[in-house]
């Protein structure tokens, strides 16, 4: 069975981080903590590793993973443009539970799946994972669970589902919130005839908090408490990001 490192123990933390860096460098998978739920991670620029991530979860290319980044500088390197409204969202909610979908930088040589030219990006509020991201670069990260199963909020749940498909497990204790990130689609803010930010998945950041930043740029609230089905253009409403 793949090793579990209790990263609350300083000696295990050092070993775990070293093992995780090496595994990602070899194109293997790692389970890591985030501020929302546990995630399964792969080198975002290694197509074989990303394919292995999707396979481990039982997902296809039509559900590409989001990308975790260590900061706003990396966001700017990955996307075609950062609109002013997205700058406002990042200042308010990063690091934290907001994933933002934007057109990807066209010069990037990667294959995350059927992204339709977009990328979903988040900076997590988890010190250990941010340190790993600083060393590895952007990671494709999906929630650490099998398709159809609840997202893992502790390392045992992740290990029970993913087992030896993962090279190493980094344990930081139970997830802080256990609530997956909110995902918003901001692609129409770049050259769109009707610029509007749409909510693809409601999660850690509420619509009320988004509207306080975006005002009328946020889509109208749905009539009931469900996410509007009109959000399927760039990402599935069940997008598996942590």
mmCIF file of C-alpha atoms in Angstrom:
data_model
loop_
_atom_site.group_PDB
_atom_site.id
_atom_site.type_symbol
_atom_site.label_atom_id
_atom_site.label_comp_id
_atom_site.label_asym_id
_atom_site.label_seq_id
_atom_site.Cartn_x
_atom_site.Cartn_y
_atom_site.Cartn_z
ATOM 1 C CA UNK A 1 0.000 0.000 0.000
ATOM 2 C CA UNK A 2 1.251 3.489 -0.832
ATOM 3 C CA UNK A 3 2.674 5.366 2.168
ATOM 4 C CA UNK A 4 0.735 7.898 4.245
ATOM 5 C CA UNK A 5 2.688 10.783 5.789
ATOM 6 C CA UNK A 6 1.229 12.551 8.812
ATOM 7 C CA UNK A 7 2.307 16.075 7.942
ATOM 8 C CA UNK A 8 1.421 17.320 11.424
ATOM 9 C CA UNK A 9 4.596 15.478 12.506
ATOM 10 C CA UNK A 10 7.658 17.496 11.437
ATOM 11 C CA UNK A 11 9.772 14.442 10.603
ATOM 12 C CA UNK A 12 7.021 12.881 8.493
ATOM 13 C CA UNK A 13 6.300 16.243 6.846
ATOM 14 C CA UNK A 14 9.823 16.507 5.449
ATOM 15 C CA UNK A 15 9.779 12.927 4.165
ATOM 16 C CA UNK A 16 6.294 13.292 2.745
ATOM 17 C CA UNK A 17 7.036 16.495 0.899
ATOM 18 C CA UNK A 18 10.202 15.000 -0.591
ATOM 19 C CA UNK A 19 8.334 11.877 -1.694
ATOM 20 C CA UNK A 20 5.495 13.979 -3.148
ATOM 21 C CA UNK A 21 7.896 16.181 -5.147
ATOM 22 C CA UNK A 22 9.693 13.161 -6.528
ATOM 23 C CA UNK A 23 6.457 11.342 -7.374
ATOM 24 C CA UNK A 24 5.046 14.335 -9.248
ATOM 25 C CA UNK A 25 8.332 14.703 -11.096
ATOM 26 C CA UNK A 26 8.020 11.070 -12.227
ATOM 27 C CA UNK A 27 4.477 11.638 -13.504
ATOM 28 C CA UNK A 28 2.823 9.866 -10.562
ATOM 29 C CA UNK A 29 -0.147 10.926 -8.452
ATOM 30 C CA UNK A 30 -0.260 12.365 -4.942
ATOM 31 C CA UNK A 31 -3.165 12.955 -2.562
ATOM 32 C CA UNK A 32 -2.838 16.265 -0.730
ATOM 33 C CA UNK A 33 -4.906 18.439 1.593
ATOM 34 C CA UNK A 34 -6.602 21.670 0.582
ATOM 35 C CA UNK A 35 -8.723 24.102 2.552
ATOM 36 C CA UNK A 36 -11.871 22.573 1.026
ATOM 37 C CA UNK A 37 -11.530 18.791 0.524
ATOM 38 C CA UNK A 38 -8.625 16.434 -0.188
ATOM 39 C CA UNK A 39 -7.364 16.423 -3.763
ATOM 40 C CA UNK A 40 -5.596 13.996 -6.088
ATOM 41 C CA UNK A 41 -2.794 15.813 -7.900
ATOM 42 C CA UNK A 42 -0.672 15.410 -11.024
ATOM 43 C CA UNK A 43 1.818 17.568 -12.921
ATOM 44 C CA UNK A 44 -0.440 19.795 -15.046
ATOM 45 C CA UNK A 45 2.097 19.739 -17.902
ATOM 46 C CA UNK A 46 2.440 15.944 -18.022
ATOM 47 C CA UNK A 47 -0.369 14.632 -20.234
ATOM 48 C CA UNK A 48 0.254 11.035 -19.175
ATOM 49 C CA UNK A 49 0.008 11.996 -15.509
ATOM 50 C CA UNK A 50 -3.232 13.917 -16.064
ATOM 51 C CA UNK A 51 -4.677 10.958 -17.965
ATOM 52 C CA UNK A 52 -3.676 8.754 -15.031
ATOM 53 C CA UNK A 53 -5.485 11.103 -12.638
ATOM 54 C CA UNK A 54 -8.701 10.851 -14.651
ATOM 55 C CA UNK A 55 -8.326 7.086 -14.876
ATOM 56 C CA UNK A 56 -7.766 6.753 -11.117
ATOM 57 C CA UNK A 57 -11.032 8.594 -10.507
ATOM 58 C CA UNK A 58 -12.938 6.768 -13.221
ATOM 59 C CA UNK A 59 -13.528 9.951 -15.230
ATOM 60 C CA UNK A 60 -13.122 10.757 -18.901
ATOM 61 C CA UNK A 61 -11.555 13.631 -20.815
ATOM 62 C CA UNK A 62 -14.894 15.446 -20.870
ATOM 63 C CA UNK A 63 -14.378 16.326 -17.192
ATOM 64 C CA UNK A 64 -10.926 17.962 -17.096
ATOM 65 C CA UNK A 65 -9.409 18.765 -13.708
ATOM 66 C CA UNK A 66 -8.878 22.286 -12.422
ATOM 67 C CA UNK A 67 -5.364 23.568 -11.788
ATOM 68 C CA UNK A 68 -4.058 24.689 -8.393
ATOM 69 C CA UNK A 69 -1.502 27.498 -8.360
ATOM 70 C CA UNK A 70 0.700 29.072 -5.669
ATOM 71 C CA UNK A 71 -0.244 32.654 -6.491
ATOM 72 C CA UNK A 72 -1.617 35.268 -8.850
ATOM 73 C CA UNK A 73 1.588 35.369 -10.897
ATOM 74 C CA UNK A 74 1.038 31.787 -11.978
ATOM 75 C CA UNK A 75 -2.596 32.539 -12.813
ATOM 76 C CA UNK A 76 -1.440 35.275 -15.190
ATOM 77 C CA UNK A 77 0.980 32.857 -16.868
ATOM 78 C CA UNK A 78 -1.748 30.255 -17.457
ATOM 79 C CA UNK A 79 -4.618 32.363 -18.794
ATOM 80 C CA UNK A 80 -4.981 34.538 -21.858
ATOM 81 C CA UNK A 81 -6.038 37.583 -19.853
ATOM 82 C CA UNK A 82 -7.083 38.539 -16.336
ATOM 83 C CA UNK A 83 -10.059 40.945 -16.541
ATOM 84 C CA UNK A 84 -10.439 43.646 -13.883
ATOM 85 C CA UNK A 85 -13.427 41.854 -12.338
ATOM 86 C CA UNK A 86 -11.351 38.698 -11.920
ATOM 87 C CA UNK A 87 -8.633 40.748 -10.256
ATOM 88 C CA UNK A 88 -11.320 41.877 -7.810
ATOM 89 C CA UNK A 89 -12.396 38.272 -7.150
ATOM 90 C CA UNK A 90 -8.816 37.161 -6.587
ATOM 91 C CA UNK A 91 -8.128 39.983 -4.137
ATOM 92 C CA UNK A 92 -11.247 39.113 -2.156
ATOM 93 C CA UNK A 93 -11.254 35.298 -2.219
ATOM 94 C CA UNK A 94 -7.697 34.025 -2.824
ATOM 95 C CA UNK A 95 -6.248 32.060 -1.300
ATOM 96 C CA UNK A 96 -9.524 30.297 -0.682
ATOM 97 C CA UNK A 97 -12.486 28.396 -2.005
ATOM 98 C CA UNK A 98 -13.074 30.018 -5.399
ATOM 99 C CA UNK A 99 -12.152 28.377 -8.723
ATOM 100 C CA UNK A 100 -12.206 30.683 -11.758
ATOM 101 C CA UNK A 101 -12.584 29.504 -15.369
ATOM 102 C CA UNK A 102 -10.891 31.667 -18.005
ATOM 103 C CA UNK A 103 -9.562 31.204 -21.548
ATOM 104 C CA UNK A 104 -6.221 29.416 -21.336
ATOM 105 C CA UNK A 105 -2.975 30.901 -22.595
ATOM 106 C CA UNK A 106 -2.899 29.470 -26.157
ATOM 107 C CA UNK A 107 0.872 28.985 -26.153
ATOM 108 C CA UNK A 108 0.792 26.434 -23.314
ATOM 109 C CA UNK A 109 1.727 22.886 -24.276
ATOM 110 C CA UNK A 110 -0.485 20.789 -22.008
ATOM 111 C CA UNK A 111 -3.464 18.464 -22.245
ATOM 112 C CA UNK A 112 -5.921 18.577 -19.363
ATOM 113 C CA UNK A 113 -8.711 16.961 -21.367
ATOM 114 C CA UNK A 114 -11.600 18.485 -23.301
ATOM 115 C CA UNK A 115 -11.290 22.020 -21.918
ATOM 116 C CA UNK A 116 -12.556 23.862 -25.033
ATOM 117 C CA UNK A 117 -9.653 26.260 -24.638
ATOM 118 C CA UNK A 118 -10.321 27.126 -21.007
ATOM 119 C CA UNK A 119 -8.652 26.414 -17.681
ATOM 120 C CA UNK A 120 -10.131 26.420 -14.170
ATOM 121 C CA UNK A 121 -7.682 27.893 -11.647
ATOM 122 C CA UNK A 122 -7.608 28.164 -7.848
ATOM 123 C CA UNK A 123 -5.137 29.190 -5.154
ATOM 124 C CA UNK A 124 -5.875 27.066 -2.072
ATOM 125 C CA UNK A 125 -5.616 28.392 1.481
ATOM 126 C CA UNK A 126 -3.490 25.488 2.689
ATOM 127 C CA UNK A 127 0.105 26.188 3.667
ATOM 128 C CA UNK A 128 1.486 22.702 2.986
ATOM 129 C CA UNK A 129 -0.054 22.529 -0.474
ATOM 130 C CA UNK A 130 1.066 26.056 -1.340
ATOM 131 C CA UNK A 131 4.637 25.111 -0.413
ATOM 132 C CA UNK A 132 4.427 22.048 -2.645
ATOM 133 C CA UNK A 133 3.029 24.142 -5.515
ATOM 134 C CA UNK A 134 5.930 26.583 -5.192
ATOM 135 C CA UNK A 135 8.294 23.673 -5.820
ATOM 136 C CA UNK A 136 6.383 21.665 -8.425
ATOM 137 C CA UNK A 137 4.595 24.370 -10.374
ATOM 138 C CA UNK A 138 0.900 24.167 -11.300
ATOM 139 C CA UNK A 139 -0.824 20.908 -10.430
ATOM 140 C CA UNK A 140 -3.929 19.409 -11.993
ATOM 141 C CA UNK A 141 -5.997 18.571 -8.925
ATOM 142 C CA UNK A 142 -9.369 16.883 -8.680
ATOM 143 C CA UNK A 143 -11.239 15.872 -5.549
ATOM 144 C CA UNK A 144 -9.768 12.702 -4.031
ATOM 145 C CA UNK A 145 -12.605 10.290 -4.666
ATOM 146 C CA UNK A 146 -13.959 7.844 -7.185
ATOM 147 C CA UNK A 147 -16.627 9.109 -9.547
ATOM 148 C CA UNK A 148 -20.023 8.998 -7.874
ATOM 149 C CA UNK A 149 -18.571 8.867 -4.365
ATOM 150 C CA UNK A 150 -18.406 11.760 -1.869
ATOM 151 C CA UNK A 151 -15.271 13.894 -1.910
ATOM 152 C CA UNK A 152 -12.771 12.782 0.730
ATOM 153 C CA UNK A 153 -12.538 15.062 3.769
ATOM 154 C CA UNK A 154 -9.885 12.940 5.505
ATOM 155 C CA UNK A 155 -6.959 10.847 4.354
ATOM 156 C CA UNK A 156 -8.518 7.484 5.262
ATOM 157 C CA UNK A 157 -11.495 8.105 2.982
ATOM 158 C CA UNK A 158 -9.197 9.045 0.116
ATOM 159 C CA UNK A 159 -6.993 6.011 0.668
ATOM 160 C CA UNK A 160 -9.951 3.635 0.835
ATOM 161 C CA UNK A 161 -11.052 4.778 -2.617
ATOM 162 C CA UNK A 162 -7.797 5.439 -4.470
ATOM 163 C CA UNK A 163 -5.428 2.893 -2.881
ATOM 164 C CA UNK A 164 -2.256 2.221 -4.896
ATOM 165 C CA UNK A 165 -3.224 4.402 -7.852
ATOM 166 C CA UNK A 166 -1.559 7.142 -5.792
ATOM 167 C CA UNK A 167 2.162 7.160 -4.967
ATOM 168 C CA UNK A 168 1.912 9.063 -1.673
ATOM 169 C CA UNK A 169 -0.702 10.447 0.693
ATOM 170 C CA UNK A 170 -0.101 13.699 2.603
ATOM 171 C CA UNK A 171 -2.257 13.804 5.736
ATOM 172 C CA UNK A 172 -2.978 17.162 7.382
ATOM 173 C CA UNK A 173 -5.972 16.019 9.402
ATOM 174 C CA UNK A 174 -9.656 16.507 8.561
ATOM 175 C CA UNK A 175 -10.463 19.136 5.928
ATOM 176 C CA UNK A 176 -11.147 22.572 7.358
ATOM 177 C CA UNK A 177 -14.576 22.969 5.761
ATOM 178 C CA UNK A 178 -15.357 19.811 3.814
ATOM 179 C CA UNK A 179 -17.131 22.044 1.282
ATOM 180 C CA UNK A 180 -15.771 22.054 -2.274
ATOM 181 C CA UNK A 181 -14.838 25.322 -3.934
ATOM 182 C CA UNK A 182 -17.308 27.468 -5.801
ATOM 183 C CA UNK A 183 -16.600 27.421 -9.544
ATOM 184 C CA UNK A 184 -17.353 30.471 -11.693
ATOM 185 C CA UNK A 185 -17.072 30.883 -15.459
ATOM 186 C CA UNK A 186 -15.571 34.276 -16.313
ATOM 187 C CA UNK A 187 -14.729 33.512 -19.951
ATOM 188 C CA UNK A 188 -17.232 35.980 -21.443
ATOM 189 C CA UNK A 189 -15.462 38.847 -19.660
ATOM 190 C CA UNK A 190 -12.818 38.513 -22.375
ATOM 191 C CA UNK A 191 -14.291 39.634 -25.681
ATOM 192 C CA UNK A 192 -17.811 38.479 -24.908
ATOM 193 C CA UNK A 193 -20.745 40.369 -26.425
ATOM 194 C CA UNK A 194 -22.580 40.138 -23.092
ATOM 195 C CA UNK A 195 -19.982 39.905 -20.300
ATOM 196 C CA UNK A 196 -21.295 37.932 -17.353
ATOM 197 C CA UNK A 197 -19.858 35.699 -14.658
ATOM 198 C CA UNK A 198 -21.785 32.451 -14.251
ATOM 199 C CA UNK A 199 -21.778 30.063 -11.322
ATOM 200 C CA UNK A 200 -20.970 26.528 -12.454
ATOM 201 C CA UNK A 201 -20.959 25.056 -8.956
ATOM 202 C CA UNK A 202 -21.981 26.594 -5.668
ATOM 203 C CA UNK A 203 -19.674 25.785 -2.798
ATOM 204 C CA UNK A 204 -17.417 27.518 -0.293
ATOM 205 C CA UNK A 205 -18.075 31.045 -1.591
ATOM 206 C CA UNK A 206 -21.744 32.046 -1.650
ATOM 207 C CA UNK A 207 -23.536 33.929 -4.419
ATOM 208 C CA UNK A 208 -24.126 36.761 -1.964
ATOM 209 C CA UNK A 209 -20.382 37.198 -1.431
ATOM 210 C CA UNK A 210 -19.744 37.000 -5.172
ATOM 211 C CA UNK A 211 -22.395 39.633 -5.884
ATOM 212 C CA UNK A 212 -20.882 41.948 -3.289
ATOM 213 C CA UNK A 213 -17.745 42.000 -5.465
ATOM 214 C CA UNK A 214 -19.198 41.661 -8.965
ATOM 215 C CA UNK A 215 -22.527 43.455 -8.759
ATOM 216 C CA UNK A 216 -24.497 43.119 -12.004
ATOM 217 C CA UNK A 217 -21.645 41.243 -13.692
ATOM 218 C CA UNK A 218 -22.810 38.143 -11.805
ATOM 219 C CA UNK A 219 -25.608 36.222 -13.486
ATOM 220 C CA UNK A 220 -29.076 36.663 -11.958
ATOM 221 C CA UNK A 221 -29.805 34.372 -9.044
ATOM 222 C CA UNK A 222 -31.727 31.218 -10.005
ATOM 223 C CA UNK A 223 -35.402 31.060 -9.137
ATOM 224 C CA UNK A 224 -34.787 28.150 -6.763
ATOM 225 C CA UNK A 225 -31.688 27.037 -4.847
ATOM 226 C CA UNK A 226 -30.095 25.037 -7.677
ATOM 227 C CA UNK A 227 -27.405 26.134 -10.110
ATOM 228 C CA UNK A 228 -28.743 27.192 -13.478
ATOM 229 C CA UNK A 229 -28.499 24.414 -16.104
ATOM 230 C CA UNK A 230 -27.303 26.987 -18.631
ATOM 231 C CA UNK A 231 -23.765 26.733 -17.254
ATOM 232 C CA UNK A 232 -22.663 23.708 -19.236
ATOM 233 C CA UNK A 233 -20.749 25.433 -22.026
ATOM 234 C CA UNK A 234 -17.179 25.348 -20.728
ATOM 235 C CA UNK A 235 -17.283 23.126 -17.646
ATOM 236 C CA UNK A 236 -19.652 20.467 -16.390
ATOM 237 C CA UNK A 237 -21.747 21.721 -13.449
ATOM 238 C CA UNK A 238 -20.392 18.707 -11.570
ATOM 239 C CA UNK A 239 -16.787 19.687 -12.227
ATOM 240 C CA UNK A 240 -14.619 17.676 -9.842
ATOM 241 C CA UNK A 241 -12.338 20.355 -8.436
ATOM 242 C CA UNK A 242 -11.496 20.510 -4.750
#
